[in-house]
C-alpha positions as MATLAB code, in Angstrom:
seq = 'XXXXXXXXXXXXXXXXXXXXXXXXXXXXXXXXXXXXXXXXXXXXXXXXXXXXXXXXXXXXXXXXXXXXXXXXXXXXXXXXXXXXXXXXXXXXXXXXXXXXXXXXXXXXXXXXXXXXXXXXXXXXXXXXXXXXXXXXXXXXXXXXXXXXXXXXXXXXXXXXXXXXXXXXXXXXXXXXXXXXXXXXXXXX';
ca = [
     -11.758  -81.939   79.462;
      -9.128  -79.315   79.199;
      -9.858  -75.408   80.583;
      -9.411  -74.569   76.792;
     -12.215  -77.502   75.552;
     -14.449  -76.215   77.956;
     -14.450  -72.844   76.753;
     -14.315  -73.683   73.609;
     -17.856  -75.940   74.521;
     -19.161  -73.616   76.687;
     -19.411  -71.237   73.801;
     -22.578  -73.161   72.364;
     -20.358  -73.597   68.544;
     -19.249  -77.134   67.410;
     -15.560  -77.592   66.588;
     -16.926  -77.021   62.468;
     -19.010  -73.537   63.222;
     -15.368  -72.693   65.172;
     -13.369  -73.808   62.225;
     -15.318  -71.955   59.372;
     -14.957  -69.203   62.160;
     -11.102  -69.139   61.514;
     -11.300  -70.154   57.915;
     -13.682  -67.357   56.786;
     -11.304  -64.432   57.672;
     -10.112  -62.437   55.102;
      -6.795  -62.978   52.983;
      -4.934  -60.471   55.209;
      -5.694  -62.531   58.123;
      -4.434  -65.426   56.210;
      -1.163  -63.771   54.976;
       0.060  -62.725   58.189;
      -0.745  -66.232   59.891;
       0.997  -67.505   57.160;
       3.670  -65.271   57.657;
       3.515  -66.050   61.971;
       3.718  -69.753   61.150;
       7.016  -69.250   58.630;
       8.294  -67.624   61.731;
       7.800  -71.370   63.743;
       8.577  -73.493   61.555;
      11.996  -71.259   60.663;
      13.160  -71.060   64.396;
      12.123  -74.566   64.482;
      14.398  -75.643   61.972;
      17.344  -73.552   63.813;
      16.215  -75.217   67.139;
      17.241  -78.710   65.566;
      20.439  -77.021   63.832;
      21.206  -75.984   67.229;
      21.109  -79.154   68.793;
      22.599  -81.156   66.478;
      25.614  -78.640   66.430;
      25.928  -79.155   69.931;
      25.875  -82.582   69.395;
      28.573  -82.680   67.048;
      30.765  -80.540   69.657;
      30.259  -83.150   71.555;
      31.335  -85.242   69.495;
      34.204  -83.908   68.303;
      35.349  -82.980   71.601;
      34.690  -85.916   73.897;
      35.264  -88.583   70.430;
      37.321  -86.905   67.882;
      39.823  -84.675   70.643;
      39.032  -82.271   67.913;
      37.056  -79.137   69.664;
      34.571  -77.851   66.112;
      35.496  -73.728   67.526;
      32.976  -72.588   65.119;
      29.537  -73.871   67.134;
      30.086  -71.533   69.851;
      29.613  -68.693   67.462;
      26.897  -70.221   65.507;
      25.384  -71.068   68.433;
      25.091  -67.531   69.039;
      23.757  -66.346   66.276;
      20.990  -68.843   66.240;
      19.487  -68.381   69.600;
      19.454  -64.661   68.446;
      17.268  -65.537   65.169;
      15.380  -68.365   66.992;
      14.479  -65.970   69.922;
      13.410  -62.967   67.571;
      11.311  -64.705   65.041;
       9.730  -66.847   67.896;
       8.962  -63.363   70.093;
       7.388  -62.193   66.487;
       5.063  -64.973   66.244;
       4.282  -64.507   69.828;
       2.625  -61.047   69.050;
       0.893  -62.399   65.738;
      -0.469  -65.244   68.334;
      -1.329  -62.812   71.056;
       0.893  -65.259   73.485;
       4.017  -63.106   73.916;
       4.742  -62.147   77.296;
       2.394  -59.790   79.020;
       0.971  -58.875   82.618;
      -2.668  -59.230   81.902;
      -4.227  -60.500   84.584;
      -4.440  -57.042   86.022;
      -6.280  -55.800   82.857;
      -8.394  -59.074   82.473;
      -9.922  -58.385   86.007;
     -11.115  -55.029   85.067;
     -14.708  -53.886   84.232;
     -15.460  -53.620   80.179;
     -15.291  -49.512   80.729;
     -11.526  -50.032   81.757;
     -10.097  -53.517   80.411;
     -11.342  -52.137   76.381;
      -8.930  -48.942   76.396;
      -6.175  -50.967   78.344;
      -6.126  -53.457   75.284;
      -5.875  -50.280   73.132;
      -2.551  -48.889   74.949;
      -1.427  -52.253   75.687;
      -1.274  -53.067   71.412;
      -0.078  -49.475   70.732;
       2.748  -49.887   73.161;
       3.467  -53.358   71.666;
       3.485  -51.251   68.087;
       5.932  -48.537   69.266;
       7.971  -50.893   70.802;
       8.039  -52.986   67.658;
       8.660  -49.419   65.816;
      11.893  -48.588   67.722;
      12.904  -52.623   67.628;
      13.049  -52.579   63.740;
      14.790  -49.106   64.059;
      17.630  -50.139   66.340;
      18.036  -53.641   64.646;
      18.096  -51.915   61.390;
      20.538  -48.945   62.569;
      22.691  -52.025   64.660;
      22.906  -53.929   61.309;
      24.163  -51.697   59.064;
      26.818  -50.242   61.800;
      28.447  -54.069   62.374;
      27.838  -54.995   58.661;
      31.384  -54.415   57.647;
      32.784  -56.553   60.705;
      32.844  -60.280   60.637;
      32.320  -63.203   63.185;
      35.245  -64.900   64.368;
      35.245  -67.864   63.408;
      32.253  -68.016   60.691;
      33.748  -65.924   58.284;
      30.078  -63.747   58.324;
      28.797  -60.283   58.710;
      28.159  -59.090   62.344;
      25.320  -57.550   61.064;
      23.520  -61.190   60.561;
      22.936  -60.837   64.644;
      21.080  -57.770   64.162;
      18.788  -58.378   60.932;
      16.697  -61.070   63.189;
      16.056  -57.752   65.504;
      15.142  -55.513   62.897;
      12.696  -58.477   61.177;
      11.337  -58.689   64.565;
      10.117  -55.158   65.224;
       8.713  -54.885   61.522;
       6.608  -57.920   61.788;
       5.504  -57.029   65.624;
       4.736  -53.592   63.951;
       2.510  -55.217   60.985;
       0.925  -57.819   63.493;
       0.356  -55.291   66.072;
      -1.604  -52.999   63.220;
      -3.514  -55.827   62.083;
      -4.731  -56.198   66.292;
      -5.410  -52.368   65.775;
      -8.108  -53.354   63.309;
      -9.042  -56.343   65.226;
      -9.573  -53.779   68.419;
     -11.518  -51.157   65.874;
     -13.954  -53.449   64.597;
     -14.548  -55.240   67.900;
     -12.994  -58.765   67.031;
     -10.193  -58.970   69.271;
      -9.631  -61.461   71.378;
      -7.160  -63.061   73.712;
      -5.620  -66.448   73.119;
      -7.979  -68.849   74.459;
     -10.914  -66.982   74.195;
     -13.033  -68.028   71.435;
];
């Protein structure tokens, strides 16, 4: 049995009591895991455009003796949208990256107000991200990228989506923290 069963078993609920658990939050809740998930399944998408671009570089390289020069810069710009949305669902899904093993080992009187500043920091930071990305957008809007023919900008909107949605998630764990129903991932 996985680490993650066991807990989940250990808790005394079935698998139903923890469904109707999840399913019986309210429609905020819902939204913004909607909105988390549209964030996968997007990135997801440009994972696979990714890959097959590369493959077609390949292709036309090794095949055609034809080098595509455009999938290096479209390349680019999706790793930049796929690593941005995917860092935003990461805060929505509490699994971004974080050093909390320090904070986890700490007495309730200590780890509670380090959650606090830990989701506050993650909401400033998320502040100043959408800030920057938006300020960084408009600045290279009116330059293009070789090659595709697009606004620079389009590398920064991903950043300022980013920060906005870490911002909204990050208020919504606020909540979570105020009215005691915050938890990590994994802990059920």
């Amino acid at each position: 049995m996985s680490p993650m069963r066991a807990a989940h078993h250990s808790s005394g609920k079935t698998d139903v009591e923890h469904e109707l658990e999840h399913t019986a939050r309210g429609p905020v809740y819902r939204v913004l895991a909607a909105l988390a998930q549209t964030c996968l399944v997007i990135a997801g998408v440009q994972l696979v455009t990714l890959i097959s671009i590369f493959g077609w570089l390949v292709w036309g390289r090794y095949v055609l003796n034809d080098t595509p020069t455009w999938v290096e810069q479209l390349a680019l710009l999706l790793v930049v949208w796929i690593t941005f949305l995917g860092a935003a669902a990461g805060v929505w899904n509490k699994s971004h990256l974080s050093i909390d093993f320090i904070r986890e080992m700490m007495p309730d009187p200590l780890r509670i107000p380090m959650r606090w500043i830990a989701v506050i920091a993650v909401c400033v930071f998320g502040g100043f991200l959408a800030w920057q990305g938006w300020t960084l957008a408009e600045k290279t809007w009116p330059r293009n990228i070789p090659m595709l023919g697009i606004a620079e900008g389009w590398r920064a909107v991903p950043m300022a989506i980013c920060g906005a949605l870490t911002v909204v998630f990050s208020l919504y764990h606020v909540g979570e923290l105020a009215r005691g129903e915050y938890k990590l991932t994994g802990e059920l």
